[in-house]
Coordinates of C-alpha atoms in Angstrom, one line a residue:
M1 CA 47.2 21.3 21.2
P2 CA 44.6 23.2 19.3
A3 CA 45.7 24.1 16.0
H4 CA 45.9 28.1 15.8
R5 CA 48.1 30.5 14.0
P6 CA 49.5 33.2 16.4
Q7 CA 48.7 36.7 15.3
P8 CA 50.6 39.9 16.2
S9 CA 48.7 42.0 18.8
A10 CA 47.5 45.5 18.1
Q11 CA 50.4 46.5 20.4
T12 CA 52.9 45.1 18.1
P13 CA 52.6 46.5 14.6
A14 CA 54.9 45.0 12.3
R15 CA 55.6 45.3 8.5
P16 CA 53.7 42.5 6.7
A17 CA 55.6 39.6 5.5
V18 CA 55.8 39.1 1.8
N19 CA 54.6 35.5 1.8
S20 CA 51.5 34.2 3.2
P21 CA 51.5 30.6 4.7
H22 CA 50.1 29.4 1.4
Q23 CA 52.7 31.0 -1.0
P24 CA 55.8 29.2 -2.2
L25 CA 59.0 30.0 -0.2
S26 CA 62.0 31.6 -1.6
R27 CA 65.2 30.4 -0.3
R28 CA 67.4 32.7 -2.1
F29 CA 68.5 34.2 1.2
S30 CA 67.9 32.7 4.6
V31 CA 69.2 33.0 8.3
A32 CA 70.3 29.7 9.8
P33 CA 68.7 28.1 12.6
M34 CA 71.0 28.7 15.7
M35 CA 70.8 27.4 19.1
D36 CA 70.1 29.9 21.8
W37 CA 70.0 32.7 19.2
T38 CA 67.2 32.5 16.7
D39 CA 64.2 32.4 19.1
R40 CA 61.1 34.4 18.3
H41 CA 62.3 37.9 19.6
C42 CA 65.4 37.6 17.5
R43 CA 63.4 36.7 14.4
F44 CA 60.7 39.4 14.9
F45 CA 63.8 42.0 15.1
L46 CA 65.5 40.4 11.8
R47 CA 62.1 40.7 10.1
Q48 CA 62.1 44.5 10.6
L49 CA 65.3 44.6 8.6
S50 CA 64.1 42.3 5.8
Q51 CA 60.9 41.3 4.4
H52 CA 62.0 38.6 2.1
A53 CA 64.6 36.7 4.2
L54 CA 63.6 33.2 5.0
L55 CA 64.0 32.9 9.0
Y56 CA 64.4 29.5 10.9
T57 CA 63.7 28.6 14.3
E58 CA 66.2 27.3 16.7
M59 CA 66.3 23.3 16.4
V60 CA 63.5 21.8 18.4
T61 CA 63.8 18.2 19.4
T62 CA 61.0 15.8 18.8
G63 CA 61.1 14.9 22.6
A64 CA 60.6 18.7 23.5
L65 CA 57.5 18.9 21.2
L66 CA 55.8 15.8 22.2
H67 CA 56.6 15.6 25.9
G68 CA 57.4 19.3 26.8
N69 CA 55.8 22.7 26.5
T70 CA 54.5 22.4 23.0
A71 CA 52.8 25.8 22.8
R72 CA 55.9 27.5 24.0
F73 CA 58.2 25.7 21.4
L74 CA 56.1 26.6 18.7
R75 CA 55.1 30.2 19.6
H76 CA 55.6 32.8 16.9
S77 CA 54.1 35.7 15.5
A78 CA 52.7 35.9 12.0
A79 CA 54.7 38.9 11.5
E80 CA 57.9 36.8 11.3
Y81 CA 56.8 35.0 8.0
P82 CA 58.2 33.5 5.9
L83 CA 59.1 31.2 8.7
A84 CA 60.6 27.5 8.8
L85 CA 60.5 25.2 11.7
Q86 CA 63.7 23.2 12.2
L87 CA 63.3 19.6 14.0
G88 CA 65.6 17.4 15.5
G89 CA 65.0 13.7 15.7
S90 CA 65.5 10.3 14.2
V91 CA 62.2 8.5 14.8
P92 CA 60.1 8.9 11.6
A93 CA 56.8 8.6 13.4
D94 CA 57.8 11.2 16.0
L95 CA 58.9 13.6 13.3
A96 CA 55.7 13.2 11.4
A97 CA 53.7 14.1 14.4
C98 CA 55.9 17.2 15.1
A99 CA 55.5 18.1 11.6
K100 CA 51.9 18.1 11.8
L101 CA 52.0 20.3 14.8
G102 CA 54.3 22.8 13.0
E103 CA 52.0 23.0 10.0
A104 CA 49.0 23.4 12.2
A105 CA 50.8 26.3 14.1
G106 CA 51.5 28.1 10.7
Y107 CA 55.1 27.2 9.9
Q108 CA 55.8 27.2 6.2
E109 CA 58.6 24.5 6.0
I110 CA 59.9 21.7 8.2
N111 CA 63.6 21.3 8.1
L112 CA 65.5 18.2 9.5
N113 CA 68.7 18.9 11.3
V114 CA 71.5 16.5 9.9
G115 CA 74.3 18.9 10.7
C116 CA 74.7 19.6 14.5
P117 CA 77.8 17.8 15.9
S118 CA 77.3 18.0 19.5
D119 CA 77.7 15.0 21.9
R120 CA 74.4 15.7 23.4
V121 CA 72.4 15.4 20.3
Q122 CA 74.7 12.6 18.8
N123 CA 73.6 10.3 21.8
N124 CA 70.1 10.9 20.9
M125 CA 70.6 10.2 17.1
I126 CA 70.2 13.8 16.2
G127 CA 72.3 16.0 13.9
A128 CA 75.3 15.3 11.8
C129 CA 75.6 11.7 13.0
L130 CA 72.6 10.9 10.8
M131 CA 74.8 11.4 7.7
G132 CA 76.1 7.9 8.4
H133 CA 72.3 6.7 8.2
P134 CA 71.1 8.1 4.8
Q135 CA 68.2 5.5 4.6
L136 CA 67.0 6.5 8.1
V137 CA 67.2 10.0 7.0
A138 CA 65.1 9.2 3.9
D139 CA 62.5 7.3 6.0
C140 CA 62.3 10.4 8.4
V141 CA 61.7 12.8 5.3
K142 CA 59.2 10.4 3.8
A143 CA 57.2 10.2 7.0
M144 CA 57.0 14.0 7.3
Q145 CA 56.1 14.6 3.6
D146 CA 53.2 12.1 4.1
A147 CA 52.0 13.9 7.2
V148 CA 52.2 17.5 6.0
S149 CA 51.6 19.6 2.8
I150 CA 54.5 22.1 3.3
P151 CA 57.9 21.6 2.1
V152 CA 60.1 19.3 4.1
T153 CA 63.8 20.1 3.5
V154 CA 67.2 18.9 4.9
K155 CA 70.2 20.9 6.3
H156 CA 73.5 18.7 6.5
R157 CA 77.3 18.7 6.1
I158 CA 79.3 17.6 3.4
G159 CA 80.3 14.6 5.5
I160 CA 81.4 13.4 8.8
N161 CA 84.7 11.9 9.8
A162 CA 85.2 8.4 8.5
R163 CA 82.4 9.1 6.1
D164 CA 83.8 12.2 4.2
S165 CA 84.1 11.2 0.5
Y166 CA 82.2 12.8 -2.2
A167 CA 80.8 9.3 -3.3
E168 CA 79.3 8.9 0.4
L169 CA 77.9 12.6 0.1
C170 CA 76.2 11.7 -3.3
N171 CA 74.9 8.5 -1.7
F172 CA 73.3 10.4 1.3
V173 CA 71.9 13.2 -1.1
G174 CA 70.7 10.7 -3.6
T175 CA 69.0 8.5 -1.1
V176 CA 67.1 11.3 0.6
R177 CA 66.2 12.6 -2.9
E178 CA 64.7 9.4 -3.5
A179 CA 62.2 9.9 -0.6
G180 CA 61.0 13.2 -2.1
C181 CA 63.2 15.6 -0.8
R182 CA 63.9 18.5 -3.1
S183 CA 65.8 21.2 -1.2
F184 CA 69.0 20.6 0.6
T185 CA 70.9 23.1 2.6
V186 CA 74.7 22.4 2.6
H187 CA 77.1 23.6 5.4
A188 CA 80.3 23.2 3.2
R189 CA 82.4 21.7 6.0
I190 CA 82.6 18.2 7.2
A191 CA 81.5 17.6 11.0
I192 CA 84.2 15.8 13.2
L193 CA 81.9 14.0 15.8
E194 CA 84.8 13.3 18.1
G195 CA 87.3 15.7 19.7
L196 CA 85.9 19.0 18.5
S197 CA 83.2 21.3 20.2
P198 CA 80.3 22.4 18.3
K199 CA 82.1 25.8 18.1
E200 CA 85.3 24.2 16.7
N201 CA 83.2 22.4 14.3
R202 CA 82.0 25.7 12.7
E203 CA 85.6 26.8 12.5
V204 CA 88.2 24.1 12.2
P205 CA 87.1 21.8 9.3
P206 CA 87.9 23.9 6.1
L207 CA 85.1 25.2 4.0
R208 CA 84.8 23.2 0.8
Y209 CA 82.6 25.3 -1.5
D210 CA 83.7 23.2 -4.4
V211 CA 82.3 20.3 -3.0
A212 CA 79.0 21.9 -2.7
A213 CA 79.2 23.5 -6.2
Q214 CA 79.9 19.9 -7.5
L215 CA 76.8 18.6 -5.8
K216 CA 74.7 21.3 -7.6
Q217 CA 76.3 20.2 -10.9
D218 CA 75.6 16.5 -10.3
F219 CA 72.1 17.1 -8.8
P220 CA 70.9 19.7 -11.2
D221 CA 67.1 19.1 -10.4
L222 CA 67.7 19.6 -6.6
E223 CA 67.6 23.2 -4.8
I224 CA 70.9 23.4 -3.3
I225 CA 71.4 26.2 -0.7
L226 CA 75.1 27.1 0.5
N227 CA 75.7 27.7 4.0
G228 CA 79.0 28.2 5.8
G229 CA 81.3 31.2 6.3
I230 CA 79.6 33.7 4.2
K231 CA 80.0 37.1 5.5
T232 CA 78.9 39.8 2.9
L233 CA 76.1 40.3 0.4
E234 CA 78.7 40.6 -2.3
E235 CA 79.8 37.1 -1.5
C236 CA 76.2 36.2 -1.6
Q237 CA 75.8 37.5 -5.1
Q238 CA 78.8 35.4 -6.2
H239 CA 77.6 32.2 -4.6
L240 CA 74.0 32.9 -6.3
K241 CA 75.7 32.3 -9.7
T242 CA 76.3 28.6 -8.7
F243 CA 73.6 28.0 -6.0
D244 CA 69.9 28.3 -5.8
G245 CA 70.3 30.2 -2.3
V246 CA 72.6 31.2 0.5
M247 CA 72.1 30.9 4.2
L248 CA 74.0 33.1 6.6
G249 CA 74.3 32.2 10.3
R250 CA 76.7 33.9 12.8
E251 CA 77.3 37.0 10.4
A252 CA 73.7 37.5 10.2
Y253 CA 73.4 37.6 14.1
H254 CA 76.5 39.6 15.0
N255 CA 76.0 42.1 12.2
P256 CA 72.2 42.1 11.7
Y257 CA 72.1 45.5 9.8
L258 CA 73.4 43.3 6.8
L259 CA 69.9 42.3 6.3
A260 CA 68.7 45.9 5.7
Q261 CA 70.2 45.6 2.1
V262 CA 69.1 41.9 1.3
D263 CA 65.7 43.0 -0.1
Q264 CA 67.1 45.5 -2.5
Q265 CA 70.2 43.7 -3.4
L266 CA 69.2 40.2 -3.6
F267 CA 65.4 40.5 -4.3
G268 CA 65.0 43.5 -6.3
S269 CA 62.9 45.3 -4.0
E270 CA 62.3 49.0 -4.2
R271 CA 61.3 49.5 -0.4
P272 CA 63.7 52.0 1.1
V273 CA 66.4 50.7 3.2
L274 CA 65.5 51.0 7.0
G275 CA 67.8 53.1 9.0
R276 CA 69.5 51.6 12.2
F277 CA 67.6 54.2 14.6
E278 CA 64.3 53.3 12.6
A279 CA 65.1 49.6 13.0
M280 CA 65.3 50.3 16.9
Q281 CA 62.0 52.4 16.9
S282 CA 60.1 49.7 14.9
M283 CA 60.6 47.3 17.9
R284 CA 59.1 49.8 20.5
G285 CA 55.6 48.4 20.3
Y286 CA 56.7 44.7 20.4
I287 CA 58.9 45.5 23.3
A288 CA 56.3 47.2 25.2
A289 CA 53.8 44.3 24.6
H290 CA 56.4 41.9 25.7
L291 CA 57.0 44.0 29.0
A292 CA 53.3 44.1 29.8
E293 CA 53.2 40.1 29.7
G294 CA 55.9 40.5 32.4
G295 CA 58.9 39.6 30.1
S296 CA 62.3 41.2 30.5
L297 CA 63.9 43.8 27.9
H298 CA 67.1 41.7 27.8
H299 CA 65.1 38.8 26.4
I300 CA 64.9 41.0 23.1
T301 CA 67.7 43.5 23.3
R302 CA 70.3 40.9 23.5
H303 CA 69.7 40.1 19.8
M304 CA 69.9 43.7 18.8
L305 CA 73.6 44.3 20.2
G306 CA 75.2 44.1 16.8
L307 CA 72.9 47.0 15.5
A308 CA 75.5 49.5 16.3
Q309 CA 78.6 47.4 14.9
G310 CA 81.4 49.7 13.3
F311 CA 80.2 53.1 14.8
N312 CA 81.5 55.3 17.5
G313 CA 79.5 54.7 20.7
A314 CA 78.9 51.0 19.8
R315 CA 80.6 49.9 23.1
R316 CA 78.2 52.4 24.9
F317 CA 75.3 50.9 23.1
R318 CA 76.0 47.4 24.0
Q319 CA 76.5 48.4 27.5
L320 CA 73.2 50.1 27.8
L321 CA 71.2 47.0 26.5
S322 CA 73.4 44.2 28.1
V323 CA 74.6 45.5 31.3
D324 CA 72.8 48.8 32.5
I325 CA 69.5 46.9 31.4
H326 CA 69.5 44.7 34.5
K327 CA 69.7 47.7 36.8
T328 CA 67.1 50.1 35.5
A329 CA 63.6 50.7 36.7
E330 CA 62.7 52.2 33.6
P331 CA 63.5 49.9 30.7
M332 CA 61.9 51.9 27.9
A333 CA 63.5 54.9 28.8
L334 CA 67.0 53.1 28.8
F335 CA 66.0 51.5 25.4
D336 CA 65.0 54.9 24.1
Q337 CA 68.6 56.1 25.5
A338 CA 70.4 53.6 23.4
A339 CA 68.4 54.3 20.4
Q340 CA 69.6 57.8 20.5
L341 CA 73.1 56.7 19.7
L342 CA 72.0 55.5 16.4
Q343 CA 70.1 58.7 15.7
G344 CA 70.7 59.6 11.9
R345 CA 72.4 56.2 11.1

């Protein structure tokens, strides 16, 4: 695949990202990689709300990149920067090859998934099951670091069933650190690999922020990013007293307007906060370009349904953009109708 960096078209103006691909990333605030959610349309929308938040792709497996539609999996707009690619895999050579593809496409970080608990990925030695194989994770990280010049990071749990002691967590982090990894995003729950669904694994195992905090204390040279259960920017500010960064997942997706305050509250930006209506308007050019390519409005607006959360009219807003959208012959008119519900907000 030829190396190229996708650029936004003239039809899709966007606020420039604060980081170029060559500047160091800030992981002070990031949005978690989420399967079926953080696709390129979601990321473009979230970028309208925050210039500084680090965004992650959905997990992309090495098999999909090496044997599937590589260009489709790596496609993104430069307007999404700062942007990281999350990979799923456990074969060092394959991960190295995919990391090179990601760097050539313009991604600014490669992140290895060592946290997903689903049966499907376990069967392919991907995700949380790798916490039981710290040396293999270290070999994977080393292979990727040798292949690229951008940072290679790891996202993991605090343990898995049968390997959930603090000593085992320290062994995992220490082993991967020896391979050269300097940034770890810690989902502060264990993963139970048998008997719980991925959804249950995000809710049933208790959050143990104390374990993650102890990890930061015992590995002060490492960048430790906290993930799991964080819902407000006030909580983010408290956690940033202990950790180097915070990562939000479901809350950032279901309540995306939370990101509108991130730059001011967490990065000290003086840029005016974008209103909800203005956020809608900022997407018009991008949506028009997508429709011109033969795409569907729903591909984009499904990620915007939470923009009206907490307001009268939120139900009507969601109905327009998730139900009525499939019946209309004039998608942009319907989009504008939904946007009017946010006028002045």
